[in-house]
Short mmCIF file of C-alpha atoms in Angstrom, two decimals:
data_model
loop_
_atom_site.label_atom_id
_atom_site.label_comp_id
_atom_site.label_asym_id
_atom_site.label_seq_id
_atom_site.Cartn_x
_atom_site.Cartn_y
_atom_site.Cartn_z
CA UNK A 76 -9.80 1.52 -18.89
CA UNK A 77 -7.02 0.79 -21.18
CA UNK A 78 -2.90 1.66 -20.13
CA UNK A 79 -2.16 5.02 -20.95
CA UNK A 80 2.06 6.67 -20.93
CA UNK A 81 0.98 6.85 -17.19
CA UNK A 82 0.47 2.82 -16.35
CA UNK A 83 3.30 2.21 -19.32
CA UNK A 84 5.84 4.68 -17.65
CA UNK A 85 5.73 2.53 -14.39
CA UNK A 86 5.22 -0.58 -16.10
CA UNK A 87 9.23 -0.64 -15.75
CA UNK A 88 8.81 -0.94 -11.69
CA UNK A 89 6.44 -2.63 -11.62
CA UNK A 90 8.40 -5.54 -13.92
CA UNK A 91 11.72 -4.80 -11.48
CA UNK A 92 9.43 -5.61 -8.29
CA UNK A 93 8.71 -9.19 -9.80
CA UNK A 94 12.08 -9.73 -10.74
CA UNK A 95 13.74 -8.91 -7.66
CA UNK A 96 10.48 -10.40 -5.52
CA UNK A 97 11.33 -13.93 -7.93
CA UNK A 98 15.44 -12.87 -7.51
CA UNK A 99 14.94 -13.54 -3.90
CA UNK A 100 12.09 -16.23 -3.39
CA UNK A 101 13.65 -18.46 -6.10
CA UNK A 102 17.39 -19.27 -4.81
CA UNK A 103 15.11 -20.12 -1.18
CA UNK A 104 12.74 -22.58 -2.89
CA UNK A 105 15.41 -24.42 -4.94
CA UNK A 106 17.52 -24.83 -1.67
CA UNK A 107 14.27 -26.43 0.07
CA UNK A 108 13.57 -28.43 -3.23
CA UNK A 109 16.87 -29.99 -3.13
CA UNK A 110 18.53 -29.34 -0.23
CA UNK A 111 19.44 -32.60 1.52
CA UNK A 112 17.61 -32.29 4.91
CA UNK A 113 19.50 -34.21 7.98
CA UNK A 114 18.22 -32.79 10.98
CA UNK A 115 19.93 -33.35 14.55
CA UNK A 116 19.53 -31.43 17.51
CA UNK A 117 23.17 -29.86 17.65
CA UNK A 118 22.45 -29.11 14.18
CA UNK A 119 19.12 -26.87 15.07
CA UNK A 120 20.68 -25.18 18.12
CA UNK A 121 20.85 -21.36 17.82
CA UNK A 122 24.98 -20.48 17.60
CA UNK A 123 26.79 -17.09 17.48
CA UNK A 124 30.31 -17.50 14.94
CA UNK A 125 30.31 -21.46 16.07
CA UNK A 126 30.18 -20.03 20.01
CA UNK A 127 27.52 -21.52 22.10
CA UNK A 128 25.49 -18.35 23.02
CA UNK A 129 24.66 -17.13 26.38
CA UNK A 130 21.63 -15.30 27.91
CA UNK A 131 18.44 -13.71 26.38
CA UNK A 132 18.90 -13.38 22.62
CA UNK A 133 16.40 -10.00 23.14
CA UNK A 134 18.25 -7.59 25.16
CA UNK A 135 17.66 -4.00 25.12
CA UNK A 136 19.33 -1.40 23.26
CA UNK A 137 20.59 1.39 24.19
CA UNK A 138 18.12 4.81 24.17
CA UNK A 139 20.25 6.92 21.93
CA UNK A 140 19.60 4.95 19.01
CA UNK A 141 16.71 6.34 19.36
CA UNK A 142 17.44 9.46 18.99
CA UNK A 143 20.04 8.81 16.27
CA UNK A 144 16.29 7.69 14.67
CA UNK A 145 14.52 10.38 15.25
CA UNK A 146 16.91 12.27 13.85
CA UNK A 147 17.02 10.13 10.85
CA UNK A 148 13.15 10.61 10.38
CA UNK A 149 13.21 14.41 10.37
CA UNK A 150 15.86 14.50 7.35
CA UNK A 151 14.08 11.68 5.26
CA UNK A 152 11.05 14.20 5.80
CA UNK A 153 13.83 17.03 4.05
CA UNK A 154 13.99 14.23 1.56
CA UNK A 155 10.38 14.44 0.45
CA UNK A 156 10.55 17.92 -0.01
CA UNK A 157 14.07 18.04 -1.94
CA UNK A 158 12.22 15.43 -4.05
CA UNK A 159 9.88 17.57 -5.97
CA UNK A 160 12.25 20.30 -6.17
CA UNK A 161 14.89 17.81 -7.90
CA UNK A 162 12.22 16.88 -10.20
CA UNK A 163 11.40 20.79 -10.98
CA UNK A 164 14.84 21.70 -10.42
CA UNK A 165 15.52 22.65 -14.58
CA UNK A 166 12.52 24.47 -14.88
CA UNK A 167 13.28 26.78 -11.72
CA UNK A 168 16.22 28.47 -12.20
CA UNK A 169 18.64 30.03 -9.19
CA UNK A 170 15.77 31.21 -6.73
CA UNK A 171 14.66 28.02 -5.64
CA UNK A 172 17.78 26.57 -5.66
CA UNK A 173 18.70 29.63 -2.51
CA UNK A 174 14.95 28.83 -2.09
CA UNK A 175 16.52 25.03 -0.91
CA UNK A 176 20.03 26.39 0.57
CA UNK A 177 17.77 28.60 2.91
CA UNK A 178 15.56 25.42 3.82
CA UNK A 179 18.48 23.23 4.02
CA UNK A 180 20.30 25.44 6.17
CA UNK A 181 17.34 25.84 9.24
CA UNK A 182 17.64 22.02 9.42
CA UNK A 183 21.21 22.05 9.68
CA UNK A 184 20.42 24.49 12.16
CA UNK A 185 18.38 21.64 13.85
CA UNK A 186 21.68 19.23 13.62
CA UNK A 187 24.26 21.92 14.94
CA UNK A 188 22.22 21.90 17.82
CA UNK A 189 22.16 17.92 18.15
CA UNK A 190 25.51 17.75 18.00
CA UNK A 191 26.00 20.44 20.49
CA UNK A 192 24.11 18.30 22.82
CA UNK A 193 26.05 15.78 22.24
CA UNK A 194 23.26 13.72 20.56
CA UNK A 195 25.41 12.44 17.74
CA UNK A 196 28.23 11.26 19.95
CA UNK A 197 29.10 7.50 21.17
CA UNK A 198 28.72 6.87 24.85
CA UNK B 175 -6.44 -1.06 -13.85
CA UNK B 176 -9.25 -1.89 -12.16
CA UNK B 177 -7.65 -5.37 -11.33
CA UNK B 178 -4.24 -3.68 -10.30
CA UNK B 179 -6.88 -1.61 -7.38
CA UNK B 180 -8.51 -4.88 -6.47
CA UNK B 181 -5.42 -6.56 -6.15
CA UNK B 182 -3.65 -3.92 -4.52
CA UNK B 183 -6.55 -3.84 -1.72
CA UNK B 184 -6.58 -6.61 -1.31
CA UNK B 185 -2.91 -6.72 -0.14
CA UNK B 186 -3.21 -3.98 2.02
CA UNK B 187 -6.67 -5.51 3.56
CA UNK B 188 -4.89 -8.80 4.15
CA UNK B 189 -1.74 -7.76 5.33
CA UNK B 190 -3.16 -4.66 7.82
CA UNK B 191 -5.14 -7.86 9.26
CA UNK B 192 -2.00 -9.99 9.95
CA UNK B 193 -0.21 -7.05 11.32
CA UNK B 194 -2.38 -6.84 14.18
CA UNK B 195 -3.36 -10.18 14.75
CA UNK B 196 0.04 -12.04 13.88
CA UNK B 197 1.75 -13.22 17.49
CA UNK B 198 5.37 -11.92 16.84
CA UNK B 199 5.89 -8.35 17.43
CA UNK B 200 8.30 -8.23 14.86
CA UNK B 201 6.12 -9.98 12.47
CA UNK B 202 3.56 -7.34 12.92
CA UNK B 203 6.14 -4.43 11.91
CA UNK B 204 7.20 -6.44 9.09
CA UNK B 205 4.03 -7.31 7.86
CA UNK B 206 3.01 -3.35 8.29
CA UNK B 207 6.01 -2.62 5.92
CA UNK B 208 4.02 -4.75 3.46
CA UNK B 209 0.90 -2.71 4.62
CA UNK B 210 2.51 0.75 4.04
CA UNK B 211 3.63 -0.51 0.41
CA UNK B 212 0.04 -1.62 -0.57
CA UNK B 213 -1.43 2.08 0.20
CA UNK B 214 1.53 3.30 -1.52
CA UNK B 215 0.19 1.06 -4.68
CA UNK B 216 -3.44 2.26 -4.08
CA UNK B 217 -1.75 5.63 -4.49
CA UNK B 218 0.05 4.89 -7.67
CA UNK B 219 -3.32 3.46 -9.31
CA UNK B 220 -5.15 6.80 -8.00
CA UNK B 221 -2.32 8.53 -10.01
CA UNK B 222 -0.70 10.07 -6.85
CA UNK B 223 2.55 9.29 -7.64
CA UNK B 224 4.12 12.38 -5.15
CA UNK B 225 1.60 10.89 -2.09
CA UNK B 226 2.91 7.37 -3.28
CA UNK B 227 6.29 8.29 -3.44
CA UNK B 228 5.94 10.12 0.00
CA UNK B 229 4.00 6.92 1.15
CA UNK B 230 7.19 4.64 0.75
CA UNK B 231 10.20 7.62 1.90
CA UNK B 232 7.84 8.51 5.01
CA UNK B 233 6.11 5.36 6.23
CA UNK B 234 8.08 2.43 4.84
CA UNK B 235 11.50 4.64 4.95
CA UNK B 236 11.00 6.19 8.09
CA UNK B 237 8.16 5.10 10.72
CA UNK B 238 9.26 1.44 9.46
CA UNK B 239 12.63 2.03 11.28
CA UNK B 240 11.09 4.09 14.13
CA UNK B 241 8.56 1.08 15.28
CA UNK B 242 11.56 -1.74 14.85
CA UNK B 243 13.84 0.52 16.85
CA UNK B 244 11.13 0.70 19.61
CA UNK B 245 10.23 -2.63 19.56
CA UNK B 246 14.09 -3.42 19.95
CA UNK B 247 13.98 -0.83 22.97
CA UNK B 248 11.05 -2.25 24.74
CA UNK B 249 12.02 -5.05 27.52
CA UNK B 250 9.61 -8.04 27.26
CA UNK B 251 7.85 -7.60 23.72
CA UNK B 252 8.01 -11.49 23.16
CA UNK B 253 7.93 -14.97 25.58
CA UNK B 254 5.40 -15.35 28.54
CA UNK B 255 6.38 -11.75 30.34
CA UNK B 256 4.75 -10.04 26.98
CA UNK B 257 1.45 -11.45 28.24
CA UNK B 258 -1.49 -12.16 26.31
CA UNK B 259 -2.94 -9.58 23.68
CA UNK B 260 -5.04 -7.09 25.06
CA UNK B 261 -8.88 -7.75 24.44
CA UNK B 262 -10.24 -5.00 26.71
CA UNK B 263 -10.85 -2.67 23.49
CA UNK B 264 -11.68 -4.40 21.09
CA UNK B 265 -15.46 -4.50 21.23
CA UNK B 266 -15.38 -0.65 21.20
CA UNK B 267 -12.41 -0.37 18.43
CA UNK B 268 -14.83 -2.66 16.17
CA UNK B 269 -17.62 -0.29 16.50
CA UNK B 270 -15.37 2.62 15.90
CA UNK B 271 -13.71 0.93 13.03
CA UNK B 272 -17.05 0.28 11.84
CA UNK B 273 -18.35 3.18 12.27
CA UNK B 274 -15.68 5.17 10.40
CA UNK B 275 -15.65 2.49 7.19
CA UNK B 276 -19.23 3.17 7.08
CA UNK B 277 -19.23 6.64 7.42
CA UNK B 278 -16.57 6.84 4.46
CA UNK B 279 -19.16 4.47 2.44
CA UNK B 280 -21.97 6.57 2.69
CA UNK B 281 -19.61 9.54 1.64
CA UNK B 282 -18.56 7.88 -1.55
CA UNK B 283 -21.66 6.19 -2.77
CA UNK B 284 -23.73 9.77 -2.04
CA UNK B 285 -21.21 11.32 -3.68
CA UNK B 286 -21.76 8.52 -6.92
CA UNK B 287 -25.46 9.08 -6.61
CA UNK B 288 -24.67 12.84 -6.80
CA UNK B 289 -22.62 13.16 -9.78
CA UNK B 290 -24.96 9.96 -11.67
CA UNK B 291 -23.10 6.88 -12.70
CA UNK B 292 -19.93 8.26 -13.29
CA UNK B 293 -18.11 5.75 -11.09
CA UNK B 294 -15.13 6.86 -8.79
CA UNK B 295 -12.06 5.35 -11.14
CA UNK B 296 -13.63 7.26 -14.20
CA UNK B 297 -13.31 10.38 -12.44
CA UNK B 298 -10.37 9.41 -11.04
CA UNK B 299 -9.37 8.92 -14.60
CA UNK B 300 -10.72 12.58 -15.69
CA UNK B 301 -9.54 14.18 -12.71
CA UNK B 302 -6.25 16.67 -13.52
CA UNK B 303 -3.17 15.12 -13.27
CA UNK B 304 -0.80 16.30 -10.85
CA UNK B 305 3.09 15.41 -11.45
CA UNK B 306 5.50 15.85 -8.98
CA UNK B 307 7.18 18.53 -11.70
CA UNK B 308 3.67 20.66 -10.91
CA UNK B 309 4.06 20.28 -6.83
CA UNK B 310 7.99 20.98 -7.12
CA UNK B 311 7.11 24.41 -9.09
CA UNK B 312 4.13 25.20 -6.97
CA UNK B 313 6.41 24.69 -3.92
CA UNK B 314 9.03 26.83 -5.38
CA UNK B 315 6.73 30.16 -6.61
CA UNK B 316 3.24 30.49 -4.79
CA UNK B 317 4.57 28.27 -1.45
CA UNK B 318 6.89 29.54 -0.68
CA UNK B 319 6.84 31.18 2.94
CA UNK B 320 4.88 27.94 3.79
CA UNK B 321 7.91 25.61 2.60
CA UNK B 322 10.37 27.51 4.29
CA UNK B 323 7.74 27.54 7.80
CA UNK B 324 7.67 23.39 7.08
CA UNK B 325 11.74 23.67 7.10
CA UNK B 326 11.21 25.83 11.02
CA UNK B 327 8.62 23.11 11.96
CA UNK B 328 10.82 20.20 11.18
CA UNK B 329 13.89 21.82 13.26
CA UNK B 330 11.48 22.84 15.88
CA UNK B 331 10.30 18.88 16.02
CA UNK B 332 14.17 17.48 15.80
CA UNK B 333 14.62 20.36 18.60
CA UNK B 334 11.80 18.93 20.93
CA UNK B 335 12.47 15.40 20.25
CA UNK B 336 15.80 16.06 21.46
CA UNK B 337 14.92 18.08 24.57
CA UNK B 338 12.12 15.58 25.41
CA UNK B 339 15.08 12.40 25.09
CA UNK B 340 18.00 13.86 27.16
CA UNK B 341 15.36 15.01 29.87
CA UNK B 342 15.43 11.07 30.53
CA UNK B 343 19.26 10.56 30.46
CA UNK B 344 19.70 11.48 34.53
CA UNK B 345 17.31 8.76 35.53
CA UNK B 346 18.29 6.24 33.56
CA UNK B 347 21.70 4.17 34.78
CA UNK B 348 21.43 1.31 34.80
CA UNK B 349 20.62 0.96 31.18
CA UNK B 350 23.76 0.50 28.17
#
């Protein structure tokens, strides 16, 4: 099966994922390559901004993040619909862009009422 | 083409086996990151570019961030309180796994026998293609009580989650 405009019209990404894959594995095998490599024990000791840190490194966060997250996950699944509608969006016209407003607007529905419960505030 | 589906398997093969065999939690969510990209490849060489593209918003985007932020909210994921890995299911997971793999197998290759020696990347190839331009219309004209209804659903889940996290906040105190 030869490419077809399909396999050449990603092509493009697929060339960008090398580059930035090589963009980020190169600069760390050069460093190893000729990095001098003088190894003491102060020198491997875990620091915080030069402080000498205290306690468990793994402590646990707080529980609203997670909800901060879950609201994060319910508007990246908006995302996937406002996706194909951006794509369509010229051949549509002004009903699905109310169409949208309308969908939109029940979710921020959804986030009126995490905010009245004081989900998206700092304690 | 062929080669890109090989290749692309067997990323996702290799990678679904070090996320849950590798020691470090973290690890494991990284290397499921990696995972969730190599379906989202498989997608892309099955021409479902909207399912890819939903593969990498949804799963890498989104559950990604969900399973770090609960492994950074569990106490004792790593060190000796973590304990060893559990091997109580694994004899039955293997048959299940097996079992569904299989299953899928037989599916497939009936289906080959079926429809005689057209092999499942020519029809792939043949199948209709639909662009995300096509779904974004069909959402817009035929869908579109059922796209609004997803847009209720999704409130009704950010709703629930929300009612289902602040029922906790009372007994937890000693937490922050």
């Amino acid at each position: 099966m030869g490419g077809t405009s399909f396999e050449y019209s990603y092509l493009l990404i697929l060339v960008l994922l090398i580059g930035s894959i090589f963009f980020a594995v190169a600069p760390l095998v050069i460093a190893r390559i000729l990095g001098p490599k003088k190894e003491s024990s102060i020198k491997n000791a875990t620091y915080e901004c030069g402080l000498v840190s205290k306690g468990d490194p793994w402590v646990q966060f707080k529980v609203q993040y997670y909800i901060f997250t879950l609201v994060f996950v319910i508007f990246d699944l908006e995302t996937v619909f406002l996706f194909p509608w951006a794509v369509a969006f010229n051949a549509l016209g002004a009903f699905a862009f109310v169409e949208m407003l309308i969908f939109i607007g029940i979710l921020a529905g959804g986030l009126l009422y995490a905010w009245e419960k004081g989900v998206l505030e700092w304690r | 083409m062929l080669w890109f589906v090989l290749l692309f398997g067997l990323m996702t093969l290799v990678t679904g086996i070090c996320a849950i065999s590798v020691r470090n939690i973290v690890h494991c969510a990284l290397f499921a990151v990696v995972f969730f990209f190599g379906i989202a490849c498989l997608f892309f060489t099955l021409r479902a570019e909207f399912l890819a593209a939903v593969q990498i918003i949804v799963y890498i985007g989104a559950i990604a961030i969900l399973i770090l932020f609960a492994i950074m909210l569990t106490h004792d994921v790593t060190g000796e309180a973590a304990g060893g890995m559990i091997h109580v299911g694994g004899i039955t997971g293997g048959v299940v796994a097996v079992a569904v793999a299989g299953s899928i197998m037989v599916a497939l290759f009936r289906e080959s026998l079926i429809r005689n020696s057209q092999s499942l990347v020519e029809r792939t190839a043949a199948a209709p293609q639909v662009s995300v331009k096509t779904i974004g219309e069909a959402l817009m004209t035929p869908y579109v009580v059922p796209f609004e209804v997803v847009s209720i659903l999704l409130t009704a889940a950010l709703v629930g989650a929300i009612v289902l996290a602040l029922e906790q906040r009372p007994a937890k105190k000693e937490g922050s």
